[in-house]
Short mmCIF file of C-alpha atoms and ligand atoms in Angstrom, two decimals:
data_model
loop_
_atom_site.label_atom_id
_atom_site.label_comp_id
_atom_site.label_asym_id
_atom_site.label_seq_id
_atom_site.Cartn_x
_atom_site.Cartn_y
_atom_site.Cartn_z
CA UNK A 1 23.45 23.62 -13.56
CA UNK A 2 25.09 26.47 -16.04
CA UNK A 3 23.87 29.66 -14.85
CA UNK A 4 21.91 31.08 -18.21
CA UNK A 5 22.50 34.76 -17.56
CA UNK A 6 24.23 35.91 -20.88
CA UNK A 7 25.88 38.66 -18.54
CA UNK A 8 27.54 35.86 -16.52
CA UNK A 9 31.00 35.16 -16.92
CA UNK A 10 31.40 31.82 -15.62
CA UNK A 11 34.93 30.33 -14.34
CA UNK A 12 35.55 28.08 -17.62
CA UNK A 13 33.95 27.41 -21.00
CA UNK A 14 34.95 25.04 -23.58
CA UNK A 15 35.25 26.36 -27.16
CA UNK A 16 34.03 24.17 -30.24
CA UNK A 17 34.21 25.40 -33.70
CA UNK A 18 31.70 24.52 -36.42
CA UNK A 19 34.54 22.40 -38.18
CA UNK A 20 34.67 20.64 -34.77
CA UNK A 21 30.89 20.10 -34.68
CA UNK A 22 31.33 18.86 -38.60
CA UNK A 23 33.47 16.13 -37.60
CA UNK A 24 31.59 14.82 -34.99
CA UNK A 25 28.39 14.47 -37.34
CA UNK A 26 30.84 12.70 -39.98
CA UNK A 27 31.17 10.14 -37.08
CA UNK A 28 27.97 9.67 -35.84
CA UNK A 29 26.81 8.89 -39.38
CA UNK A 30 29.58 6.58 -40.38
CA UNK A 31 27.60 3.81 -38.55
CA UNK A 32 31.47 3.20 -36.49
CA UNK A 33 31.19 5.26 -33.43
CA UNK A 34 33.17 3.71 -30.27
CA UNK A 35 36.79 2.75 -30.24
CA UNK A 36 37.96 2.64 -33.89
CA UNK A 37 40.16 4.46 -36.79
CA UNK A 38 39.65 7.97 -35.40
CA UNK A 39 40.79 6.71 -32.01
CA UNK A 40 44.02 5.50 -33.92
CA UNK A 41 44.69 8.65 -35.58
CA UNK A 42 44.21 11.06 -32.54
CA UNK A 43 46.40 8.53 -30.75
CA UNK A 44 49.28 8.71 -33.68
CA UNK A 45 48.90 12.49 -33.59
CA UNK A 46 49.32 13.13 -29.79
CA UNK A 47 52.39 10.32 -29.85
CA UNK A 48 53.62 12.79 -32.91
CA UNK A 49 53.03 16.02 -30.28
CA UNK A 50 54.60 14.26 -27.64
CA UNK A 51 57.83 13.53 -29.85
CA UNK A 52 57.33 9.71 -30.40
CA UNK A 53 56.43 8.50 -27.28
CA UNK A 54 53.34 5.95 -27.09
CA UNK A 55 49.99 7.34 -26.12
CA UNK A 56 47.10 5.58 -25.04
CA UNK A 57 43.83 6.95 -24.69
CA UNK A 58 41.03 6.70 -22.11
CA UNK A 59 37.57 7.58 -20.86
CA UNK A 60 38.79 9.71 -18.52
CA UNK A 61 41.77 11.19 -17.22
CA UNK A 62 40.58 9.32 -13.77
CA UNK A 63 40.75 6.35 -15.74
CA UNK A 64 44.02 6.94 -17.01
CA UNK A 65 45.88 7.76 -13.69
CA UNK A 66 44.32 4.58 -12.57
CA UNK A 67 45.88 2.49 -15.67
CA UNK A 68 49.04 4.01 -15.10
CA UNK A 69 49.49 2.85 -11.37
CA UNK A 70 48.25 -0.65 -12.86
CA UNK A 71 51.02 -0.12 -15.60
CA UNK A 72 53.40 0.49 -13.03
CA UNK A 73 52.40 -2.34 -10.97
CA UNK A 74 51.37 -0.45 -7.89
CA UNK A 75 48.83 -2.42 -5.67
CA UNK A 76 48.09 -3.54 -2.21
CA UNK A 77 50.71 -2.58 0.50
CA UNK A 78 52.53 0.23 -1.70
CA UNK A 79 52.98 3.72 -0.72
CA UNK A 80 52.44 6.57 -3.04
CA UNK A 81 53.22 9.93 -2.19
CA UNK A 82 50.98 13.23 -3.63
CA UNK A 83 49.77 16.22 -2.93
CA UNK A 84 46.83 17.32 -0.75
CA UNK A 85 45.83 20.33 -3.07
CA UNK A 86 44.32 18.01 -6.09
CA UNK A 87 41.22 17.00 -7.37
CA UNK A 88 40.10 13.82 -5.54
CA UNK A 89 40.64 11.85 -8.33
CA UNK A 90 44.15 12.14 -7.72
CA UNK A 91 44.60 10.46 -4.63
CA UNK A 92 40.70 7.95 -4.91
CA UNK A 93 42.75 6.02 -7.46
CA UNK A 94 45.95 5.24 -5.45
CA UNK A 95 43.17 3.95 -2.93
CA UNK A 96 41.63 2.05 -5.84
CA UNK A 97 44.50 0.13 -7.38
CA UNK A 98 44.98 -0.83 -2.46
CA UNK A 99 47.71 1.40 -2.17
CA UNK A 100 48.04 3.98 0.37
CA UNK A 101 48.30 7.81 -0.44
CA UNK A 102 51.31 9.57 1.65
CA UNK A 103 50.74 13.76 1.45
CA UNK A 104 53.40 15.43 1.47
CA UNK A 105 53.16 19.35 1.91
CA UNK A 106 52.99 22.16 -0.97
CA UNK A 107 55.21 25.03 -1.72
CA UNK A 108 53.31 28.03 -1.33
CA UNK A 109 54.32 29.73 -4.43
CA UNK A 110 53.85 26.94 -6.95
CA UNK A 111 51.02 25.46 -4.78
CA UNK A 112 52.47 22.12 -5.87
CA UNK A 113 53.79 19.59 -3.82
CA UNK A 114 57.21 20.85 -2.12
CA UNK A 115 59.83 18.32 -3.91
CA UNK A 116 62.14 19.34 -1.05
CA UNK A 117 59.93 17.10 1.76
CA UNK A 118 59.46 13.97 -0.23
CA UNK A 119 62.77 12.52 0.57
CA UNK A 120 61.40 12.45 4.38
CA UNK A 121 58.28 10.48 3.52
CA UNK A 122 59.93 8.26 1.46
CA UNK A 123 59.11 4.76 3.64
CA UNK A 124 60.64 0.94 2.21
CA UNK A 125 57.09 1.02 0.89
CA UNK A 126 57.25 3.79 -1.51
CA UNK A 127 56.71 2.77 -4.88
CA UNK A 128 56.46 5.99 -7.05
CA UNK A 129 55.28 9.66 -6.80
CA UNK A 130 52.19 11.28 -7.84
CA UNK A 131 52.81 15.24 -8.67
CA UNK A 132 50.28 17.10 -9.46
CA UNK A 133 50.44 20.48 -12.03
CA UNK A 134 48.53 22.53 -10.43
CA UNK A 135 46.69 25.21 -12.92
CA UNK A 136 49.27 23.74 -15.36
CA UNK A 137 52.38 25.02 -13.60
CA UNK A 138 54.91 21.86 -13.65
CA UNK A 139 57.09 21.04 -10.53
CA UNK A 140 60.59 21.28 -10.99
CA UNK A 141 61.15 18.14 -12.73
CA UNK A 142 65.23 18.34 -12.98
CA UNK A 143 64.40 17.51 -8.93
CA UNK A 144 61.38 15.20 -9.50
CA UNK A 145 63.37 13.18 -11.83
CA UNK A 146 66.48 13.31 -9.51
CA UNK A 147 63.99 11.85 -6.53
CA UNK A 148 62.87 9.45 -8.94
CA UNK A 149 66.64 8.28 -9.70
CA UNK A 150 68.14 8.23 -6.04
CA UNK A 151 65.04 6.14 -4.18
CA UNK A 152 64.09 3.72 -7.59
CA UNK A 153 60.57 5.19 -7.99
CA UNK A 154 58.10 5.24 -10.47
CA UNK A 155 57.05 8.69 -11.86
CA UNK A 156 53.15 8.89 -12.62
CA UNK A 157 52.51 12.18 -13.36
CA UNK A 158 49.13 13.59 -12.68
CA UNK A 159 49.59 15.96 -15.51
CA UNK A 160 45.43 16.48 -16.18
CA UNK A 161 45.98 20.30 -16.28
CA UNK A 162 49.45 20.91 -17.85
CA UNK A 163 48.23 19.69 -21.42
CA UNK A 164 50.54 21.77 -23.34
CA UNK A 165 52.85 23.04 -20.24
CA UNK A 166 56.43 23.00 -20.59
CA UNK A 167 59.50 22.32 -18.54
CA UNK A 168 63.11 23.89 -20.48
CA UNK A 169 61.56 24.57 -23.85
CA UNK A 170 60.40 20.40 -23.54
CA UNK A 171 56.64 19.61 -23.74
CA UNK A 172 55.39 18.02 -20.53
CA UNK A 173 55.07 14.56 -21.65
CA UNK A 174 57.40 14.52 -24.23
CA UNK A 175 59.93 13.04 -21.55
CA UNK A 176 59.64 11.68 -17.91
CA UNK A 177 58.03 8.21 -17.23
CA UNK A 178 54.20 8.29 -16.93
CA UNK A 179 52.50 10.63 -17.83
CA UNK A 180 48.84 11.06 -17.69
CA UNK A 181 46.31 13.78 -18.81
CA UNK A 182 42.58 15.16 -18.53
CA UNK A 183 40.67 15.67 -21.70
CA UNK A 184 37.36 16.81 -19.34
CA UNK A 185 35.51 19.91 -20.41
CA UNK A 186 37.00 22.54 -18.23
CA UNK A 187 40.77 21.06 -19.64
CA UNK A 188 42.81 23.50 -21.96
CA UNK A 189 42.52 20.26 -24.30
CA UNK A 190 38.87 18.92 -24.40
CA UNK A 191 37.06 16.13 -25.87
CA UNK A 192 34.36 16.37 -23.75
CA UNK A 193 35.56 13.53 -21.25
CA UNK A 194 38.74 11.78 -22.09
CA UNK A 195 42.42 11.54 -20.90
CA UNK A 196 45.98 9.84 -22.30
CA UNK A 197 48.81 8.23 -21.32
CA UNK A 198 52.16 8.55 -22.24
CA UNK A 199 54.11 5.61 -21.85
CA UNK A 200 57.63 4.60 -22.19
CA UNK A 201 57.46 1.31 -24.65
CA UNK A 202 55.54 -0.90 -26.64
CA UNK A 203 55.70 -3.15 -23.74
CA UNK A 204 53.54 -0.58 -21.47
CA UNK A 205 51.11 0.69 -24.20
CA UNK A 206 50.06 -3.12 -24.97
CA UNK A 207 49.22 -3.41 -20.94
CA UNK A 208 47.88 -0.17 -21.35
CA UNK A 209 45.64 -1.45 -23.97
CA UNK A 210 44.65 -4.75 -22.02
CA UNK A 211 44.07 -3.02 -18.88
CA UNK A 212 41.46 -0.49 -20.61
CA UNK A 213 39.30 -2.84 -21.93
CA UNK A 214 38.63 -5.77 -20.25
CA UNK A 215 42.00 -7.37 -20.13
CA UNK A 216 41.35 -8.95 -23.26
CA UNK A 217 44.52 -10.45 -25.16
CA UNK A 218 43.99 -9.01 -28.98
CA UNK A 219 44.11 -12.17 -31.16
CA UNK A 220 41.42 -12.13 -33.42
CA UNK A 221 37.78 -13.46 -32.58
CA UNK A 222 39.17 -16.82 -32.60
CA UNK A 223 41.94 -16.34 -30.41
CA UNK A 224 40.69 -14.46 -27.57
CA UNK A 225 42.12 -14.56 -24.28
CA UNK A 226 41.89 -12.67 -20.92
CA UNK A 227 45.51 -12.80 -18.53
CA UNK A 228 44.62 -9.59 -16.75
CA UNK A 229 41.59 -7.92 -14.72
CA UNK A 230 40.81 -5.14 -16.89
CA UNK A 231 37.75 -2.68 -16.92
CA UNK A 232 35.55 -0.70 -19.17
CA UNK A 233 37.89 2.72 -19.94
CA UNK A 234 37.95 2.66 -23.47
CA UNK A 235 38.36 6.12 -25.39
CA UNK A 236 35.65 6.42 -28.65
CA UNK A 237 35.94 7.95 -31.98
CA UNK A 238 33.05 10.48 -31.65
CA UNK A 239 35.68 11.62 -28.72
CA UNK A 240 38.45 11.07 -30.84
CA UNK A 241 37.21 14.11 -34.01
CA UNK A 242 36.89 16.41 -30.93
CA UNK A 243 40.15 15.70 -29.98
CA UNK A 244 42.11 16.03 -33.19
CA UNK A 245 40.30 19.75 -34.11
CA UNK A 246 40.84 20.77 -30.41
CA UNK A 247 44.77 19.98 -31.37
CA UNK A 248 44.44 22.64 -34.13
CA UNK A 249 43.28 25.35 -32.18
CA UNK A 250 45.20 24.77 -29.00
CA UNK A 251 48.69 26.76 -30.24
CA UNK A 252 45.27 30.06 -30.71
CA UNK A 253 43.95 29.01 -27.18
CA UNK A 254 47.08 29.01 -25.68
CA UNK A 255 48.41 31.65 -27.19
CA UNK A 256 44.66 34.14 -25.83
CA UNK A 257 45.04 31.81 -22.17
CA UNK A 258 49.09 33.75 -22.16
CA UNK A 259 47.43 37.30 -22.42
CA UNK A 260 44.10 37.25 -20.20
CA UNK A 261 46.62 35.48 -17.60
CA UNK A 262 48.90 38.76 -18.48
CA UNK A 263 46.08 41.35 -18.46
CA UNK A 264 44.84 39.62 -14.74
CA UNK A 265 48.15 40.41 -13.51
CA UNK A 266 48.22 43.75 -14.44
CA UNK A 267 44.42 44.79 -14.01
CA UNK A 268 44.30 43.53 -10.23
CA UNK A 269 47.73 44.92 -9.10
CA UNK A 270 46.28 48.53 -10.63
CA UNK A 271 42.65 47.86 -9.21
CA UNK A 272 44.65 47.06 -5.27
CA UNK A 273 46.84 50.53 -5.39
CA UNK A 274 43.98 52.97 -6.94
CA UNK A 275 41.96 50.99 -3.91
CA UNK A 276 45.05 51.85 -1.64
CA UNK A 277 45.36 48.40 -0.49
CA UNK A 278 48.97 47.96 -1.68
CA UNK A 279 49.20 45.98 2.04
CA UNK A 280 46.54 43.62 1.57
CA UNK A 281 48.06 40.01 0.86
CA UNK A 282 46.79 38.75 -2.48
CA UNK A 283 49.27 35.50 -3.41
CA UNK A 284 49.11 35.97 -7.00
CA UNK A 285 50.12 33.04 -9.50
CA UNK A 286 53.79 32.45 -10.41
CA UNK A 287 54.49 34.50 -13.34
CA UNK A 288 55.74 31.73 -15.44
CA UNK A 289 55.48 32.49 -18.93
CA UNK A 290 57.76 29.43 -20.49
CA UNK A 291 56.17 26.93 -18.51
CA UNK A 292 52.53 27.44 -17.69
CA UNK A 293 49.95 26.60 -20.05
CA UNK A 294 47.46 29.18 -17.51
CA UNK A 295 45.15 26.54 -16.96
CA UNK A 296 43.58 28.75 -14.45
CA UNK A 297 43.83 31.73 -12.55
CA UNK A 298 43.99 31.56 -9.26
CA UNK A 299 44.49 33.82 -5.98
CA UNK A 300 44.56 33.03 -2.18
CA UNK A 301 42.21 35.42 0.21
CA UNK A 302 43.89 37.28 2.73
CA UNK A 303 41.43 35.48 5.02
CA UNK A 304 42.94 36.82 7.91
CA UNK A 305 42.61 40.32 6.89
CA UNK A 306 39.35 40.06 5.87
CA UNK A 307 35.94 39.92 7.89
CA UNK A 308 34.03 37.62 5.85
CA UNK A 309 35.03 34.11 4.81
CA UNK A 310 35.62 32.83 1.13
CA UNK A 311 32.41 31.36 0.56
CA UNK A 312 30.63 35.38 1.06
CA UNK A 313 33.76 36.77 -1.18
CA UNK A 314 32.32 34.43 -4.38
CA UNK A 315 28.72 34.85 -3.33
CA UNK A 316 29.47 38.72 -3.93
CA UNK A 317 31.28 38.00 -7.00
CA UNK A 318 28.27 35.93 -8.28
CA UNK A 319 25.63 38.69 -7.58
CA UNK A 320 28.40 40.80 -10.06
CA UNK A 321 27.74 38.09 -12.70
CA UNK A 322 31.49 36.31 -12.12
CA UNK A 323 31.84 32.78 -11.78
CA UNK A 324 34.88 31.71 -9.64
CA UNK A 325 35.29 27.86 -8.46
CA UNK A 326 37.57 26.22 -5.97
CA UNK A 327 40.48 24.01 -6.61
CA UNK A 328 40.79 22.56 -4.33
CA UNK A 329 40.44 22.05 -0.57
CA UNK A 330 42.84 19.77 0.75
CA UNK A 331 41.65 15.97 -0.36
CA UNK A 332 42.87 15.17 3.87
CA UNK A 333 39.65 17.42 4.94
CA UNK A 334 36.99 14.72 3.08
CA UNK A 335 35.32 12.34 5.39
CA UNK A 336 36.95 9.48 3.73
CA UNK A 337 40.36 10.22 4.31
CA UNK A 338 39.65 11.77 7.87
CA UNK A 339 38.04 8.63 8.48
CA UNK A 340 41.45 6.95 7.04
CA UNK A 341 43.70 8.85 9.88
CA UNK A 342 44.24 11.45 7.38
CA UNK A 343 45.08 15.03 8.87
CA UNK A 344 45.08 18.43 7.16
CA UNK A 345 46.94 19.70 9.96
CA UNK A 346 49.75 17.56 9.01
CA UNK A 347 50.11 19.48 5.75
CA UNK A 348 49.85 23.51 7.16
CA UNK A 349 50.58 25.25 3.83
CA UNK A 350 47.79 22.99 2.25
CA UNK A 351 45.37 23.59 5.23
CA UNK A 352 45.65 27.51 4.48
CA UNK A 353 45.68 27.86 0.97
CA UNK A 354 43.15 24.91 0.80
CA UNK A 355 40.52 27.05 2.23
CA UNK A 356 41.55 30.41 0.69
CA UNK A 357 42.45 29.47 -2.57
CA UNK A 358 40.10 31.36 -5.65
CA UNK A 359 39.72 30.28 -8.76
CA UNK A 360 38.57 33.64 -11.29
CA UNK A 361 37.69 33.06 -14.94
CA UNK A 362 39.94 32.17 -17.55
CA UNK A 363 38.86 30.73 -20.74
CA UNK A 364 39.79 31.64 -24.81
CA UNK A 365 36.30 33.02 -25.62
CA UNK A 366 37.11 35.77 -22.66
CA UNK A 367 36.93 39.06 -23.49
CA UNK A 368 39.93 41.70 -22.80
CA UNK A 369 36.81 43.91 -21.13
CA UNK A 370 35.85 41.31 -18.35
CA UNK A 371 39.69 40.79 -16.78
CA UNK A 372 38.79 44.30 -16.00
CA UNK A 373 35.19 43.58 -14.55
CA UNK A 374 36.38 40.93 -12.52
CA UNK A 375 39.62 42.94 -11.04
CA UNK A 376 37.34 45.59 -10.38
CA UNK A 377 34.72 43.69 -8.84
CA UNK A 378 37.11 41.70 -6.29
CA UNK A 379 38.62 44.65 -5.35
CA UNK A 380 35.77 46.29 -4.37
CA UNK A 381 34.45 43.08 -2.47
CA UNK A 382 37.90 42.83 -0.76
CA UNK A 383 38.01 46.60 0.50
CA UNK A 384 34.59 46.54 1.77
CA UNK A 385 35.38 43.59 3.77
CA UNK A 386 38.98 44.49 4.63
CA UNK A 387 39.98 44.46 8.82
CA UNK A 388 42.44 47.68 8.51
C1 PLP B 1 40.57 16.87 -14.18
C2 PLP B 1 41.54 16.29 -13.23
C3 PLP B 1 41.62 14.91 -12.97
C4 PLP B 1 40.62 13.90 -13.45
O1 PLP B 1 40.30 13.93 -14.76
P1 PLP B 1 38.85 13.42 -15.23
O2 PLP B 1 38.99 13.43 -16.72
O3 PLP B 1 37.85 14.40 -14.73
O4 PLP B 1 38.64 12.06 -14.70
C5 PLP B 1 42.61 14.45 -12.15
N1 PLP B 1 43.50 15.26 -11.58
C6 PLP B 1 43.45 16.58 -11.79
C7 PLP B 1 44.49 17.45 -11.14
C8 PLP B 1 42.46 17.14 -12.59
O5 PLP B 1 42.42 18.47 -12.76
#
């Protein structure tokens, strides 16, 4: 449940303007509401943002990762490798399509997963890699793409938070093989649930389509056919407005995302020296201004330096009126996997930063006042419960 104190800044909000809100009424009284002409248009305009390449859309970017690996062809007795540090989504649909997830460790800077260990997980199974952007930051994809190359793997790229990321100047999923993306709520790109694929042909898009809605063959009423097992993940028009007016604003949200991600850097490395805690270990982000589309904000606790445990650090920021999430602990420490053989162990950097990672507010409608608030406040948490 939202928490309804107006002094409460929680750890994302989606923005809607009243044009937005327009659009969606024009739909709902149109008397077409699912999967129709709206869905076409958003689906020409993000193939025109992403330079020409098809896009597909989807009920959810869960949905969509899952079409891609059926795209791809992945199924029983493949290997995919991924990251531990993801949302579970990430990983439940490798599981889904009968393939098997291989985690491979994370860099501790970029927090994604560390291109330089894939090669020795690579098995005669492998069939494609999984990387996750994690709070938007891309991997280095001259080396993803290289990996891809040298083993003859499939690329699906679990690009849910990097809508509007770049890599060289070059959108992420302008290039690259598949791509998929997250249109949820808390997404720098909303349409209240949602997600797209960018393919590489014709070919793929028309599986794309098959696969999303039933497996149905399009040939007129007369004509219809089913060839594949598809499901229920079609993407609807009232979704489809949202989408196109949340394209308009995004260069204005990206552009206020840049400088509260700016302001955070500055605000808590002031708030640490006036506290004299220059020594205390705060892994800030990356400060990647090309490529990061600051998806979120994120820290890891000096948990070791501290005397009270992450869950009491955003307890304390929550009785300050700040709402801070985490993303994620390591998918290997879920009962499912451990149940599966998984261990976190196996992956140490993901086992630490899993449980230390913070996730602070970050969000357009953010005021410059409450990166200050929020600096302040975990500051002051972090030196009360600081070791020496
Ligand atoms: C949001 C997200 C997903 C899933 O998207 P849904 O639209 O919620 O299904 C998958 N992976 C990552 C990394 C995400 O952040």
């Amino acid at each position: 449940m939202p928490n309804t104190n107006p002094q409460f800044i929680p750890f994302t909000r989606p923005s809607f303007n009243q044009e937005t809100i327009d659009a969606v009424s024009e739909v709902l009284r149109s008397g077409w509401v699912t999967s129709g002409p709206k869905l076409a248009e958003f689906e020409a305009t993000l193939s025109a943002y992403f330079g020409g390449r098809p896009v597909r859309c989807f009920a959810n970017g869960t949905a969509t990762m899952k079409i891609a690996l059926q795209v791809a062809g992945i199924g029983a007795g493949d290997e995919v490798i991924t990251t531990p540090i993801s949302w579970v989504a990430t990983s439940n649909v490798i599981l889904g399509v009968g393939a098997k997830p291989v985690f491979v460790d994370i860099d501790p800077i970029t927090r994604n997963i560390d291109l330089n260990k894939v090669a020795a997980a690579i098995t005669p199974n492998t069939r494609a890699i999984m990387p996750v952007y994690l709070a938007g930051l891309p991997v280095n994809m001259d080396q993803l793409y290289a990996l891809a190359k040298q083993y003859k793997l499939r690329i699906i790229e679990d690009a849910a938070q990097a809508f509007g990321s770049q890599w060289q100047g070059k959108k992420i999923g302008s290039f690259g093989d598949l791509v998929s993306f997250s249109f949820q709520a808390n997404k720098n790109l909303t349409t209240v649930e949602g997600g797209c694929l960018v393919l590489n042909n014709a070919e793929e898009a028309k599986l794309a389509e098959k696969f999303r809605l039933q497996g149905l063959t399009r040939q007129g009423m007369d004509g219809m056919d089913v060839d594949v097992l598809g499901g229920k993940d079609n993407f609807t028009d009232v979704n489809a407005v949202i989408g196109l007016q949340q394209l308009k604003q995004l260069p204005a949200y990206q552009t206020r995302r840049t400088a509260l991600a700016r302001q955070y850097f500055d605000a808590i490395r002031t708030q640490l020296k006036s506290a004299g805690l220059e020594n205390l270990r705060l892994e800030l982000p990356l400060e990647n201004f090309n490529d990061s589309n600051w998806h979120m904000f994120q820290v890891v606790l000096p948990l070791d330096q501290l005397q009270v445990d992450r869950a009491q650090v955003m307890t304390e920021l929550k009785d300050l009126g700040i709402g801070t999430g985490v993303h994620y602990p390591a998918i290997t420490d879920f009962t499912l996997y451990k149940n599966q053989g998984y261990k976190t162990s196996d992956t140490p950097v993901a086992q630490r930063i899993g449980r230390s990672i913070l996730t602070l507010p970050l969000f357009p409608a953010m005021q410059d006042e409450d990166i200050g608030r929020i600096a302040s406040g975990l500051v002051r948490i972090l030196k009360k419960h600081h070791k020496n």
